[in-house]
Amino acid sequence: QVQLAESGGGSVQAGDSLSLSCAASGGTFDRFVIGWFRQNPGREREFVSAISWTGTMTLYADSVKDRFTISRDNVKNMGYLQMTSLKPEDTGVYYCALRTTWRPASLRFPQEYEYWGQGHQVTVSL
């Protein structure tokens, strides 16, 4: 059973940078595509970014493109989301998730992911 644990995040001001990490255990990490999602109360879980098994392919939501960078380290079984130029609308609980397939048309759908972390709060204030 794969387990995921996010770390990082916290409270920052608009324009600041923040990094999130996702540690995986219990599985063969490089078999999985990593996705990052975020969610606010009363709203659906929103796709942020995804990275393929070896990191050669990435996808970003338009709202974070050119500000966020997704990466992974398959030796350490770690995924990362580096966030820069943060805005108040980036506030939310951020989740990392894993799936086995890379299908660009469905990477944005949380129901396509098999494993999820517990979530980590990111708060951006003016």
mmCIF file of C-alpha atoms in Angstrom, residues 23-119:
data_model
loop_
_atom_site.group_PDB
_atom_site.id
_atom_site.type_symbol
_atom_site.label_atom_id
_atom_site.label_comp_id
_atom_site.label_asym_id
_atom_site.label_seq_id
_atom_site.Cartn_x
_atom_site.Cartn_y
_atom_site.Cartn_z
ATOM 1 C CA ALA A 23 7.309 11.670 0.432
ATOM 2 C CA ALA A 24 6.175 8.280 -0.848
ATOM 3 C CA SER A 25 6.573 4.883 0.742
ATOM 4 C CA GLY A 26 5.306 1.367 0.197
ATOM 5 C CA GLY A 27 5.496 1.186 -3.576
ATOM 6 C CA THR A 28 7.676 1.473 -6.665
ATOM 7 C CA PHE A 29 7.728 5.211 -6.948
ATOM 8 C CA ASP A 30 8.832 5.524 -10.560
ATOM 9 C CA ARG A 31 5.745 3.569 -11.687
ATOM 10 C CA PHE A 32 3.593 6.528 -10.743
ATOM 11 C CA VAL A 33 2.672 9.865 -12.194
ATOM 12 C CA ILE A 34 2.558 12.570 -9.528
ATOM 13 C CA GLY A 35 -0.200 15.116 -9.389
ATOM 14 C CA TRP A 36 -0.681 18.129 -7.151
ATOM 15 C CA PHE A 37 -4.141 19.428 -6.335
ATOM 16 C CA ARG A 38 -5.534 22.098 -4.050
ATOM 17 C CA GLN A 39 -8.868 22.608 -2.403
ATOM 18 C CA ASN A 40 -10.728 25.272 -0.470
ATOM 19 C CA PRO A 41 -13.820 24.761 1.703
ATOM 20 C CA GLY A 42 -16.968 24.308 -0.353
ATOM 21 C CA ARG A 43 -15.061 23.998 -3.600
ATOM 22 C CA GLU A 44 -13.979 21.102 -5.756
ATOM 23 C CA ARG A 45 -10.465 19.820 -5.688
ATOM 24 C CA GLU A 46 -8.516 21.757 -8.298
ATOM 25 C CA PHE A 47 -5.697 20.439 -10.464
ATOM 26 C CA VAL A 48 -2.401 22.277 -10.082
ATOM 27 C CA SER A 49 0.283 20.248 -11.834
ATOM 28 C CA ALA A 50 1.433 16.780 -12.844
ATOM 29 C CA ILE A 51 4.739 15.151 -13.726
ATOM 30 C CA SER A 52 5.400 11.911 -15.557
ATOM 31 C CA TRP A 53 7.259 8.874 -14.246
ATOM 32 C CA THR A 54 10.762 10.096 -15.068
ATOM 33 C CA GLY A 55 9.960 13.800 -15.073
ATOM 34 C CA THR A 56 10.234 14.303 -18.811
ATOM 35 C CA MET A 57 6.648 15.530 -19.142
ATOM 36 C CA THR A 58 4.860 18.095 -17.028
ATOM 37 C CA LEU A 59 1.484 19.793 -17.083
ATOM 38 C CA TYR A 60 0.363 22.917 -15.267
ATOM 39 C CA ALA A 61 -2.940 24.607 -14.668
ATOM 40 C CA ASP A 62 -3.070 27.931 -16.481
ATOM 41 C CA SER A 63 -3.434 29.720 -13.151
ATOM 42 C CA VAL A 64 0.000 28.568 -11.946
ATOM 43 C CA LYS A 65 1.942 28.309 -15.196
ATOM 44 C CA ASP A 66 5.256 30.176 -15.100
ATOM 45 C CA ARG A 67 4.994 30.524 -11.301
ATOM 46 C CA PHE A 68 5.028 26.936 -10.059
ATOM 47 C CA THR A 69 7.531 24.194 -10.853
ATOM 48 C CA ILE A 70 6.890 20.501 -10.322
ATOM 49 C CA SER A 71 9.750 18.048 -9.979
ATOM 50 C CA ARG A 72 10.582 14.637 -8.568
ATOM 51 C CA ASP A 73 13.479 12.589 -7.280
ATOM 52 C CA ASN A 74 12.920 8.887 -7.905
ATOM 53 C CA VAL A 75 15.968 7.911 -5.860
ATOM 54 C CA LYS A 76 14.564 9.604 -2.774
ATOM 55 C CA ASN A 77 10.924 8.743 -3.596
ATOM 56 C CA MET A 78 10.055 12.431 -3.375
ATOM 57 C CA GLY A 79 7.876 14.820 -5.311
ATOM 58 C CA TYR A 80 8.137 18.595 -5.105
ATOM 59 C CA LEU A 81 6.118 21.661 -5.929
ATOM 60 C CA GLN A 82 8.010 24.930 -5.892
ATOM 61 C CA MET A 83 5.711 27.933 -5.794
ATOM 62 C CA THR A 84 6.815 31.483 -6.533
ATOM 63 C CA SER A 85 5.040 34.832 -6.861
ATOM 64 C CA LEU A 86 2.279 33.497 -4.667
ATOM 65 C CA LYS A 87 -1.137 35.124 -4.785
ATOM 66 C CA PRO A 88 -4.016 35.038 -2.283
ATOM 67 C CA GLU A 89 -5.938 32.858 -4.733
ATOM 68 C CA ASP A 90 -3.254 30.193 -4.326
ATOM 69 C CA THR A 91 -4.499 29.632 -0.790
ATOM 70 C CA GLY A 92 -5.798 26.138 -0.093
ATOM 71 C CA VAL A 93 -5.042 22.681 1.157
ATOM 72 C CA TYR A 94 -2.518 21.153 -1.211
ATOM 73 C CA TYR A 95 -2.503 17.433 -1.891
ATOM 74 C CA CYS A 96 -0.094 15.208 -3.738
ATOM 75 C CA ALA A 97 -1.501 12.166 -5.483
ATOM 76 C CA LEU A 98 -0.310 9.251 -7.590
ATOM 77 C CA ARG A 99 -1.659 7.475 -10.641
ATOM 78 C CA THR A 100 -0.072 5.007 -13.019
ATOM 79 C CA THR A 101 -1.066 6.456 -16.407
ATOM 80 C CA TRP A 102 -0.149 9.644 -18.269
ATOM 81 C CA ARG A 103 -3.177 10.769 -20.230
ATOM 82 C CA PRO A 104 -3.120 14.560 -20.614
ATOM 83 C CA ALA A 105 -6.879 14.692 -21.115
ATOM 84 C CA SER A 106 -7.529 13.180 -17.698
ATOM 85 C CA LEU A 107 -4.630 14.405 -15.561
ATOM 86 C CA ARG A 108 -6.864 17.168 -14.192
ATOM 87 C CA PHE A 109 -9.425 14.750 -12.772
ATOM 88 C CA PRO A 110 -8.834 13.828 -9.122
ATOM 89 C CA GLN A 111 -10.896 10.660 -9.462
ATOM 90 C CA GLU A 112 -8.203 9.271 -11.801
ATOM 91 C CA TYR A 113 -5.618 9.217 -9.001
ATOM 92 C CA GLU A 114 -5.197 6.165 -6.808
ATOM 93 C CA TYR A 115 -3.266 7.396 -3.789
ATOM 94 C CA TRP A 116 -3.498 10.655 -1.850
ATOM 95 C CA GLY A 117 -1.594 12.455 0.844
ATOM 96 C CA GLN A 118 -3.303 13.997 3.839
ATOM 97 C CA GLY A 119 -3.042 17.551 2.546
#
